CSV table of C-alpha atoms and ligand atoms in Angstrom, one decimal:
chain,number,residue,atom,x,y,z
A,182,MET,CA,81.0,128.8,81.4
A,183,SER,CA,82.2,127.5,78.6
A,184,THR,CA,80.6,124.9,76.7
A,185,VAL,CA,81.4,121.7,74.7
A,186,ASP,CA,80.3,120.9,71.4
A,187,ARG,CA,81.4,117.2,72.4
A,188,PRO,CA,81.0,115.3,75.2
A,189,ARG,CA,84.8,115.0,75.8
A,190,ILE,CA,86.9,112.8,79.0
A,191,THR,CA,90.4,114.6,80.2
A,192,PHE,CA,92.2,112.0,82.0
A,193,PHE,CA,94.0,113.8,85.0
A,194,GLY,CA,95.3,110.9,86.1
A,195,ALA,CA,95.0,106.7,86.5
A,196,ALA,CA,95.9,107.4,82.5
A,197,ASP,CA,100.2,106.3,82.3
A,198,THR,CA,100.0,105.0,85.6
A,199,VAL,CA,98.0,102.9,88.6
A,200,THR,CA,96.9,106.0,90.6
A,201,GLY,CA,95.2,109.2,90.9
A,202,SER,CA,92.1,108.4,89.1
A,203,ARG,CA,90.7,111.7,87.8
A,204,TYR,CA,88.6,112.0,84.6
A,205,LEU,CA,87.0,114.9,83.9
A,206,VAL,CA,83.4,114.5,82.2
A,207,GLU,CA,82.3,117.7,80.4
A,208,TYR,CA,78.7,118.3,78.0
A,209,GLY,CA,76.6,121.1,77.2
A,210,SER,CA,78.1,123.4,79.7
A,211,SER,CA,78.4,120.8,83.0
A,212,GLN,CA,81.8,119.6,84.3
A,213,ILE,CA,82.0,116.4,86.3
A,214,LEU,CA,84.6,115.0,87.8
A,215,LEU,CA,85.2,111.1,87.7
A,216,GLU,CA,87.1,109.3,90.5
A,217,SER,CA,89.2,112.4,92.4
A,218,GLY,CA,92.0,109.7,93.4
A,219,LEU,CA,95.5,110.3,95.3
A,220,PHE,CA,99.0,109.4,93.1
A,221,GLN,CA,100.8,107.1,95.3
A,222,GLY,CA,104.4,105.4,94.7
A,223,PRO,CA,107.0,108.0,93.3
A,224,ARG,CA,107.9,111.2,94.3
A,225,GLU,CA,107.2,112.9,91.1
A,226,LEU,CA,103.5,111.9,91.1
A,227,ARG,CA,102.7,112.1,94.4
A,228,GLN,CA,104.1,116.2,93.9
A,229,ARG,CA,100.8,116.2,91.6
A,230,ASN,CA,98.7,115.7,94.4
A,231,TRP,CA,100.1,119.7,95.5
A,232,ASP,CA,98.5,121.0,92.0
A,233,ASP,CA,95.0,122.3,92.1
A,234,LEU,CA,92.9,120.9,89.5
A,235,SER,CA,93.5,122.4,85.8
A,236,VAL,CA,89.5,123.3,85.8
A,237,PRO,CA,88.6,125.6,88.6
A,238,ALA,CA,87.0,123.0,91.4
A,239,SER,CA,84.0,125.4,92.3
A,240,GLU,CA,83.0,125.2,88.8
A,241,LEU,CA,82.4,121.3,89.3
A,242,ASP,CA,78.6,120.1,89.0
A,243,ALA,CA,79.4,117.0,90.6
A,244,VAL,CA,81.9,114.2,91.7
A,245,VAL,CA,81.4,110.5,91.3
A,246,ILE,CA,83.4,108.2,92.8
A,247,SER,CA,82.8,105.0,92.3
A,248,HIS,CA,85.0,103.4,95.7
A,249,ALA,CA,86.7,103.8,99.2
A,250,HIS,CA,90.4,104.0,98.3
A,251,LEU,CA,92.7,106.5,98.3
A,252,ASP,CA,93.8,106.5,95.0
A,253,HIS,CA,89.7,106.9,93.8
A,254,CYS,CA,89.2,109.2,96.9
A,255,GLY,CA,91.6,110.8,98.8
A,256,TYR,CA,92.1,113.7,96.5
A,257,LEU,CA,88.3,115.3,98.1
A,258,PRO,CA,90.0,117.1,100.7
A,259,ARG,CA,92.0,118.8,98.2
A,260,LEU,CA,89.4,119.8,95.8
A,261,TRP,CA,87.2,121.3,99.5
A,262,ARG,CA,89.8,123.2,100.3
A,263,GLN,CA,89.9,124.3,96.5
A,264,GLY,CA,86.2,125.5,97.1
A,265,TYR,CA,84.5,122.9,95.8
A,266,ARG,CA,81.0,122.9,97.6
A,267,GLY,CA,78.6,121.0,94.9
A,268,PRO,CA,77.4,117.6,95.7
A,269,ILE,CA,79.7,114.1,95.5
A,270,TYR,CA,78.0,111.3,94.3
A,271,LEU,CA,78.8,107.5,96.0
A,272,THR,CA,77.6,104.0,97.5
A,273,PRO,CA,76.2,104.2,100.9
A,274,ASP,CA,79.4,101.8,102.1
A,275,THR,CA,81.2,103.7,99.9
A,276,ALA,CA,80.2,106.6,101.8
A,277,ASN,CA,81.1,105.2,105.5
A,278,LEU,CA,84.3,103.5,104.2
A,279,ALA,CA,85.5,107.0,102.3
A,280,ALA,CA,84.6,109.0,105.5
A,281,ILE,CA,87.2,107.0,107.6
A,282,VAL,CA,90.0,106.7,104.9
A,283,LEU,CA,90.0,110.5,104.5
A,284,ARG,CA,89.8,111.1,107.8
A,285,ASP,CA,93.0,108.8,108.4
A,286,SER,CA,94.5,110.1,105.5
A,287,ALA,CA,94.2,113.7,107.1
A,288,ARG,CA,95.8,112.4,110.3
A,289,LEU,CA,98.3,110.7,108.6
A,290,GLN,CA,99.2,113.9,106.9
A,291,GLU,CA,99.4,115.8,109.4
A,292,GLU,CA,101.6,112.8,111.2
A,293,ASP,CA,104.0,112.9,109.0
A,294,ALA,CA,104.6,116.5,108.3
A,295,PHE,CA,105.1,116.8,112.1
A,296,TYR,CA,107.3,113.8,112.6
A,297,ALA,CA,109.5,114.9,109.3
A,298,GLN,CA,109.6,118.7,111.0
A,299,LYS,CA,110.6,117.2,114.2
A,300,LYS,CA,112.6,114.8,112.7
A,301,GLY,CA,114.0,117.1,110.5
A,302,TYR,CA,114.7,114.8,107.6
A,303,SER,CA,112.3,116.6,105.3
A,304,LYS,CA,113.7,118.6,102.3
A,305,HIS,CA,111.9,121.3,103.3
A,306,LYS,CA,111.9,123.8,106.5
A,307,GLU,CA,108.2,123.4,107.4
A,308,PRO,CA,107.0,120.3,106.0
A,309,LEU,CA,102.6,121.2,105.4
A,310,PRO,CA,100.5,118.3,104.8
A,311,LEU,CA,99.0,117.7,102.3
A,312,TYR,CA,95.3,118.6,103.9
A,313,GLY,CA,94.1,118.6,107.5
A,314,GLN,CA,91.0,117.1,109.1
A,315,ASP,CA,89.1,120.3,108.4
A,316,ASP,CA,89.3,119.9,104.4
A,317,ALA,CA,88.3,115.9,105.3
A,318,GLU,CA,85.5,116.5,107.1
A,319,GLY,CA,84.5,119.1,104.4
A,320,ALA,CA,84.7,116.8,101.7
A,321,ILE,CA,82.5,114.3,103.9
A,322,SER,CA,79.7,116.7,104.3
A,323,LEU,CA,79.2,116.6,100.7
A,324,PHE,CA,78.5,113.0,100.4
A,325,ARG,CA,75.1,112.0,99.2
A,326,PRO,CA,74.8,108.5,99.2
A,327,VAL,CA,73.2,106.8,96.1
A,328,ASN,CA,71.8,103.2,96.4
A,329,PHE,CA,73.3,100.8,94.1
A,330,SER,CA,70.7,100.7,90.2
A,331,ALA,CA,69.3,103.9,91.3
A,332,TRP,CA,69.9,106.5,89.1
A,333,GLN,CA,70.8,110.0,90.0
A,334,ASP,CA,70.3,112.9,88.2
A,335,LEU,CA,73.2,115.2,86.7
A,336,PRO,CA,72.6,118.7,84.9
A,337,GLU,CA,70.9,119.1,81.8
A,338,GLY,CA,69.5,115.9,81.7
A,339,GLY,CA,72.1,113.7,82.3
A,340,ARG,CA,72.5,110.4,85.3
A,341,VAL,CA,74.8,108.6,86.9
A,342,ARG,CA,74.4,105.1,88.4
A,343,PHE,CA,76.1,102.3,90.5
A,344,LEU,CA,76.5,98.6,89.6
A,345,PRO,CA,77.9,96.1,92.1
A,346,ALA,CA,82.3,95.9,91.1
A,347,GLY,CA,82.7,92.7,93.7
A,348,HIS,CA,86.0,95.3,94.4
A,349,ILE,CA,85.7,96.1,98.3
A,350,LEU,CA,82.6,96.6,99.9
A,351,GLY,CA,80.5,100.1,97.8
A,352,ALA,CA,83.0,99.7,95.1
A,353,ALA,CA,81.0,100.5,91.5
A,354,ILE,CA,80.8,100.3,88.0
A,355,VAL,CA,79.5,103.6,87.5
A,356,ASP,CA,77.0,103.8,84.3
A,357,MET,CA,76.5,107.3,83.1
A,358,GLU,CA,74.5,109.2,81.0
A,359,CYS,CA,75.0,113.3,79.9
A,360,GLY,CA,75.0,115.0,76.7
A,361,GLY,CA,73.9,112.3,74.6
A,362,VAL,CA,76.4,109.8,75.5
A,363,ARG,CA,76.7,106.8,77.2
A,364,LEU,CA,79.7,105.8,79.5
A,365,LEU,CA,81.0,102.8,81.6
A,366,HIS,CA,83.5,102.8,83.8
A,367,SER,CA,84.6,99.7,85.4
A,368,GLY,CA,86.0,101.4,88.2
A,369,ASP,CA,88.2,98.6,89.9
A,370,LEU,CA,87.2,95.4,88.8
A,371,GLY,CA,86.8,92.3,91.7
A,372,GLN,CA,87.8,88.7,90.2
A,373,GLY,CA,84.6,87.4,90.8
A,374,ASN,CA,85.9,85.4,93.7
A,375,HIS,CA,86.1,87.8,96.4
A,376,PRO,CA,84.9,85.1,99.5
A,377,LEU,CA,82.6,87.8,100.7
A,378,LEU,CA,81.3,89.6,97.8
A,379,VAL,CA,78.9,88.8,95.1
A,380,GLY,CA,81.1,89.1,91.5
A,381,PRO,CA,81.0,92.6,89.0
A,382,HIS,CA,77.8,93.2,87.5
A,383,VAL,CA,77.9,92.3,83.4
A,384,ILE,CA,77.9,94.9,81.1
A,385,PRO,CA,74.0,96.2,80.7
A,386,GLU,CA,72.6,96.0,77.0
A,387,VAL,CA,73.5,99.4,76.2
A,388,GLU,CA,75.7,100.7,73.1
A,389,TYR,CA,78.3,102.9,75.2
A,390,ASP,CA,80.0,105.2,73.5
A,391,ALA,CA,83.2,104.5,75.6
A,392,VAL,CA,83.9,101.5,78.1
A,393,LEU,CA,86.4,102.5,80.9
A,394,VAL,CA,88.0,99.6,81.8
A,395,GLU,CA,90.8,99.3,84.3
A,396,SER,CA,94.0,98.2,83.6
A,397,THR,CA,96.1,97.2,86.8
A,398,TYR,CA,96.9,93.7,86.1
A,399,GLY,CA,97.1,93.5,82.5
A,400,ASP,CA,99.3,91.7,81.7
A,401,ARG,CA,99.3,88.9,83.6
A,402,VAL,CA,96.5,86.0,85.5
A,403,HIS,CA,96.5,85.3,89.0
A,404,PRO,CA,97.9,82.3,89.9
A,405,PRO,CA,95.2,80.1,91.6
A,406,ARG,CA,94.9,80.1,95.8
A,407,ASP,CA,97.3,77.9,97.2
A,408,ASN,CA,98.3,77.3,101.0
A,409,THR,CA,101.0,79.6,100.8
A,410,LEU,CA,99.5,82.2,103.1
A,411,ALA,CA,98.8,79.2,105.8
A,412,GLU,CA,101.7,77.4,105.3
A,413,VAL,CA,104.1,80.8,105.8
A,414,ILE,CA,102.5,81.8,109.5
A,415,SER,CA,102.4,78.1,110.0
A,416,SER,CA,106.6,77.9,110.1
A,417,THR,CA,106.8,81.2,111.2
A,418,ILE,CA,104.6,80.6,114.3
A,419,HIS,CA,106.7,77.1,115.0
A,420,ARG,CA,110.1,79.0,114.3
A,421,GLY,CA,109.4,81.7,117.2
A,422,GLY,CA,109.0,84.4,114.8
A,423,THR,CA,106.2,86.7,114.3
A,424,VAL,CA,104.0,86.9,110.8
A,425,LEU,CA,103.8,91.0,109.5
A,426,ILE,CA,100.9,91.8,106.9
A,427,PRO,CA,101.7,95.0,105.7
A,428,ALA,CA,97.7,95.3,104.6
A,429,PHE,CA,95.2,98.0,103.3
A,430,ALA,CA,92.5,98.4,106.2
A,431,VAL,CA,89.9,98.6,103.8
A,432,ASP,CA,88.8,95.1,102.6
A,433,ARG,CA,92.0,93.3,102.8
A,434,THR,CA,92.0,92.8,106.1
A,435,GLU,CA,88.6,91.5,106.1
A,436,VAL,CA,89.4,88.6,103.4
A,437,LEU,CA,92.5,88.1,105.3
A,438,LEU,CA,91.0,87.5,108.7
A,439,HIS,CA,88.7,85.6,107.5
A,440,ALA,CA,91.2,83.4,105.2
A,441,ILE,CA,93.2,83.3,108.3
A,442,ASN,CA,90.2,82.2,110.7
A,443,GLU,CA,89.1,79.8,108.1
A,444,ALA,CA,92.5,78.3,108.3
A,445,VAL,CA,92.7,78.0,112.1
A,446,ASP,CA,89.4,76.1,112.1
A,447,ALA,CA,90.5,73.7,109.4
A,448,GLY,CA,93.8,73.0,111.9
A,449,GLU,CA,96.6,74.1,109.3
A,450,ILE,CA,98.0,76.8,111.5
A,451,PRO,CA,98.2,77.4,115.6
A,452,ARG,CA,96.2,79.4,117.4
A,453,VAL,CA,98.0,82.2,118.4
A,454,PRO,CA,96.3,86.2,119.5
A,455,ILE,CA,96.0,87.9,115.7
A,456,TYR,CA,96.5,92.1,115.9
A,457,VAL,CA,95.0,94.3,113.7
A,458,ASP,CA,96.9,97.0,114.6
A,459,SER,CA,95.2,100.0,112.6
A,460,PRO,CA,92.6,102.6,113.4
A,461,MET,CA,91.1,102.5,110.3
A,462,ALA,CA,90.9,98.8,109.5
A,463,ILE,CA,88.9,98.4,113.1
A,464,GLU,CA,86.3,101.0,111.9
A,465,ALA,CA,86.1,99.6,108.7
A,466,LEU,CA,85.8,96.1,110.3
A,467,THR,CA,82.5,97.2,111.8
A,468,VAL,CA,81.5,98.6,108.7
A,469,TYR,CA,81.6,95.2,107.4
A,470,ARG,CA,80.4,93.6,109.8
A,471,HIS,CA,76.9,96.0,109.5
A,472,ALA,CA,77.0,95.3,105.9
A,473,ILE,CA,77.4,91.4,106.7
A,474,ASP,CA,74.1,91.9,109.8
A,475,ARG,CA,72.0,93.5,107.3
A,476,ASP,CA,70.5,91.6,104.2
A,477,HIS,CA,72.6,93.5,101.6
A,478,SER,CA,72.6,92.7,98.0
A,479,GLU,CA,75.9,93.1,97.4
A,480,ILE,CA,77.8,89.9,100.0
A,481,ARG,CA,77.3,86.7,99.3
A,482,PRO,CA,73.8,84.9,100.3
A,483,GLU,CA,76.2,81.9,101.7
A,484,ILE,CA,78.0,84.8,103.9
A,485,ARG,CA,74.7,86.2,104.9
A,486,GLU,CA,72.9,83.3,105.6
A,487,HIS,CA,75.3,80.5,107.7
A,488,LEU,CA,77.8,82.7,109.4
A,489,SER,CA,77.2,85.4,111.8
A,490,ALA,CA,79.6,88.3,111.5
A,491,ALA,CA,82.0,87.7,114.8
A,492,ASP,CA,82.5,83.9,113.3
A,493,VAL,CA,83.5,85.0,109.4
A,494,PHE,CA,86.4,87.2,111.0
A,495,ASP,CA,87.8,86.1,114.5
A,496,PRO,CA,88.9,82.4,115.6
A,497,GLY,CA,88.8,83.6,119.2
A,498,THR,CA,92.1,85.2,119.0
A,499,LEU,CA,91.0,88.8,117.2
A,500,GLU,CA,92.7,91.6,119.7
A,501,THR,CA,92.3,94.7,117.7
A,502,LEU,CA,95.0,97.7,118.9
A,503,ARG,CA,93.2,101.0,118.6
A,504,THR,CA,95.7,103.2,120.4
A,505,PRO,CA,99.5,104.0,120.0
A,506,GLU,CA,100.1,102.6,123.2
A,507,ASP,CA,98.5,99.4,122.1
A,508,SER,CA,100.6,99.5,119.6
A,509,LYS,CA,103.5,99.3,121.0
A,510,SER,CA,102.0,97.1,124.0
A,511,ILE,CA,102.8,93.9,121.3
A,512,ASN,CA,106.6,95.3,120.7
A,513,GLY,CA,108.4,91.9,121.8
A,514,ALA,CA,105.5,89.9,122.6
A,515,PRO,CA,105.7,86.4,121.7
A,516,PRO,CA,104.4,84.8,117.6
A,517,CYS,CA,101.5,86.3,116.6
A,518,ILE,CA,100.2,87.8,113.6
A,519,ILE,CA,100.2,91.2,113.2
A,520,ILE,CA,97.7,93.1,110.6
A,521,SER,CA,99.0,96.2,109.9
A,522,ALA,CA,98.2,99.2,107.2
A,523,SER,CA,99.5,101.1,104.9
A,524,GLY,CA,98.9,97.6,102.5
A,525,MET,CA,102.5,99.1,100.5
A,526,ALA,CA,104.5,100.2,103.9
A,527,THR,CA,104.2,103.9,102.2
A,528,GLY,CA,103.4,105.1,105.8
A,529,GLY,CA,100.9,104.2,109.3
A,530,ARG,CA,101.9,102.2,112.1
A,531,VAL,CA,103.7,99.1,109.6
A,532,LEU,CA,106.8,101.1,109.4
A,533,HIS,CA,107.2,100.7,113.1
A,534,HIS,CA,106.5,97.0,113.1
A,535,LEU,CA,108.8,96.2,109.4
A,536,LYS,CA,111.8,98.2,111.7
A,537,ARG,CA,111.5,95.9,114.3
A,538,LEU,CA,110.7,92.6,112.8
A,539,LEU,CA,113.1,93.5,109.4
A,540,PRO,CA,115.8,92.6,110.6
A,541,ASP,CA,115.0,89.3,113.0
A,542,PRO,CA,115.6,85.8,110.7
A,543,LEU,CA,112.9,84.0,112.6
A,544,ASN,CA,110.0,86.5,111.1
A,545,SER,CA,108.2,87.0,107.8
A,546,VAL,CA,106.5,89.6,106.4
A,547,VAL,CA,103.9,88.9,103.8
A,548,LEU,CA,102.6,90.9,101.2
A,549,VAL,CA,99.1,90.3,100.2
A,550,GLY,CA,98.3,93.1,97.5
A,551,TYR,CA,99.7,95.4,94.7
A,552,GLN,CA,102.8,96.9,95.4
A,553,ALA,CA,103.3,100.1,93.1
A,554,GLY,CA,106.6,101.0,91.7
A,555,GLY,CA,108.8,103.1,94.4
A,556,THR,CA,106.7,102.3,97.5
A,557,ARG,CA,108.7,100.2,100.2
A,558,GLY,CA,106.7,97.1,99.8
A,559,ALA,CA,107.8,97.0,96.3
A,560,GLN,CA,111.6,97.4,97.5
A,561,LEU,CA,110.8,94.4,99.8
A,562,ARG,CA,108.7,92.6,97.2
A,563,ASP,CA,111.6,92.8,94.7
A,564,GLY,CA,114.8,91.9,97.5
A,565,ALA,CA,116.0,94.9,98.5
A,566,LYS,CA,118.6,93.9,101.3
A,567,GLN,CA,117.9,97.8,102.8
A,568,VAL,CA,114.7,99.7,103.3
A,569,ARG,CA,115.1,103.5,104.8
A,570,ILE,CA,112.3,104.0,107.1
A,571,HIS,CA,111.6,107.7,108.7
A,572,GLY,CA,115.7,108.7,107.5
A,573,GLU,CA,117.1,105.5,109.1
A,574,ASP,CA,118.4,102.2,106.5
A,575,VAL,CA,117.1,99.5,108.1
A,576,THR,CA,119.0,95.5,107.2
A,577,VAL,CA,116.3,93.3,105.6
A,578,ARG,CA,116.6,89.6,107.3
A,579,ALA,CA,112.9,88.6,107.1
A,580,GLU,CA,111.7,86.3,105.1
A,581,ILE,CA,109.5,88.1,102.5
A,582,HIS,CA,106.6,85.7,100.9
A,583,ASP,CA,104.6,87.7,98.0
A,584,VAL,CA,101.4,86.5,98.4
A,585,GLY,CA,99.8,88.1,95.5
A,586,TYR,CA,96.3,86.0,95.4
A,587,PHE,CA,94.8,88.3,97.7
A,588,SER,CA,94.3,90.5,94.5
A,589,VAL,CA,91.0,92.1,94.5
A,590,HIS,CA,91.8,93.3,91.2
A,591,ALA,CA,90.7,91.3,88.5
A,592,ASP,CA,93.5,89.9,85.9
A,593,ARG,CA,93.6,90.0,82.0
A,594,ASN,CA,91.5,87.4,81.9
A,595,ASP,CA,88.9,88.7,83.8
A,596,VAL,CA,89.2,92.0,82.2
A,597,LEU,CA,88.6,89.9,79.4
A,598,GLY,CA,85.8,87.8,80.3
A,599,TRP,CA,84.2,91.3,81.7
A,600,LEU,CA,84.5,93.4,78.3
A,601,ARG,CA,83.6,90.1,76.8
A,602,SER,CA,79.9,89.7,78.7
A,603,ALA,CA,78.5,93.0,76.9
A,604,PRO,CA,75.6,92.4,75.3
A,605,ILE,CA,76.0,95.3,72.2
A,606,ALA,CA,79.8,95.7,71.5
A,607,PRO,CA,80.8,99.2,72.8
A,608,LYS,CA,82.3,101.9,70.3
A,609,ARG,CA,85.5,102.1,72.3
A,610,ILE,CA,87.0,100.7,74.7
A,611,VAL,CA,89.5,102.9,76.8
A,612,LEU,CA,92.3,101.1,79.1
A,613,ILE,CA,92.8,103.4,82.3
A,614,HIS,CA,94.0,102.5,85.8
A,615,GLY,CA,97.1,100.8,84.5
A,616,GLU,CA,101.1,101.5,84.3
A,617,ASN,CA,102.0,102.0,80.8
A,618,GLU,CA,103.8,98.4,80.2
A,619,GLU,CA,100.7,96.7,81.8
A,620,ARG,CA,98.0,98.8,79.3
A,621,HIS,CA,100.4,98.2,75.8
A,622,GLU,CA,100.8,94.7,76.5
A,623,LEU,CA,96.7,94.8,77.3
A,624,ALA,CA,95.7,96.8,74.6
A,625,PRO,CA,96.5,94.7,71.1
A,626,VAL,CA,94.7,91.5,72.9
A,627,VAL,CA,91.2,93.1,74.0
A,628,GLU,CA,90.6,94.5,70.5
A,629,GLU,CA,91.7,91.0,68.8
A,630,LYS,CA,89.1,89.3,71.7
A,631,THR,CA,86.6,92.4,70.7
A,632,GLY,CA,86.8,93.9,67.8
A,633,VAL,CA,86.4,97.4,69.2
A,634,LYS,CA,88.4,99.9,68.5
A,635,VAL,CA,90.9,100.6,72.0
A,636,PHE,CA,92.3,103.9,72.9
A,637,THR,CA,94.9,104.0,75.6
A,638,PRO,CA,95.0,107.7,76.8
A,639,GLY,CA,97.8,109.5,78.6
A,640,TYR,CA,98.5,111.8,81.2
A,641,GLU,CA,96.1,114.9,80.6
A,642,GLU,CA,94.7,113.8,76.9
A,643,THR,CA,91.4,114.5,75.9
A,644,LEU,CA,88.7,112.0,74.5
A,645,THR,CA,86.0,113.1,72.1
A,646,LEU,CA,83.1,111.1,72.4
B,179,ZN,ZN1,90.4,99.9,94.5
């Protein structure tokens, strides 16, 4: 076992891109993996998911996960397969949601490999899944939930705690003390206007050696919420079309249902069937409903006090489609709203809906989230006339709308505001979780506004503290 003189962080992902969050924190003879995310988007990035960690997984002392999005937890089954059997620390609702997300991910990996083999469009003779159900169950068995604000011991006197990030249910800012240094990792920061969750916790009154902060939207300010979603739904329904919303199953579906529910209540859109066509989204909805039902420090008080969970998400026309047969049963249905995963149209049931709905100009596809470069979602957003789905070219004639204001990521102003909330200036700020263009645009602004040195690590770069 090797030891390091000074604590250091190596950036094995989300260092020159948004996805694949993995940061190795080393101190003394201890190794903690902060985040274990999947790379998503272009093939050359996704290829990295097949590589083993550059340190033996069995030698890691602990894994810490900020929240249940795949780009933060989706590599856990690969860690299990590489022999990791130590604890995985995360908040209780991150544990609930990550279990759903990892099981779904494993199933998708297996289905995609099977489908690729059956249709023969894979470049490989026998396409293999990245991981399977057993690997996902193995990783889930290592979950050790830690409540918000409670300190969890790490080896050699280190410790870690979670603070609410306001991004999705269970999402945390990670506060770590190890080897004599203090680290704060923003995880994914919310905007402070999540309709269900309280805003991101302010930076504690501590002199941090490093504050790692996400920069997904470092180059822009989100437009204020307007009525586009309701208008698009209303006009599409009135001309007899179907509205398809590719949405991340976890959180985005809940936020959308809440917004649609409010618009129906306000008479802005007609009461039509709303289909949630994603088994994972349906399970996540249950976790959200339970969280709202409990007395929960992360849920906005007005949601807890004034509404029952059923009212929050369902105007009375919500139908959940559990099986593939249920999913097929809405083919050719009259005007309706379909919310289906995945959010960037990289896989899942949404692909079959896109194939069916894209060629017809009566329909609308509404993009409500971040679309990473190279994904079908990004191609649609950028006005592609054709997209390739399951090895077929599909013509795009449906209306495509990009409603960016559903983002649950902090924008430039939110990031700056959060950093400036620090009662004591940190020694350095590390910009992570952003495309290079965004990070390099944000870095000088952060330096100017905070007076703190900014570090923008590259892939596999090490920062000694
Ligand atoms: Zn996230």
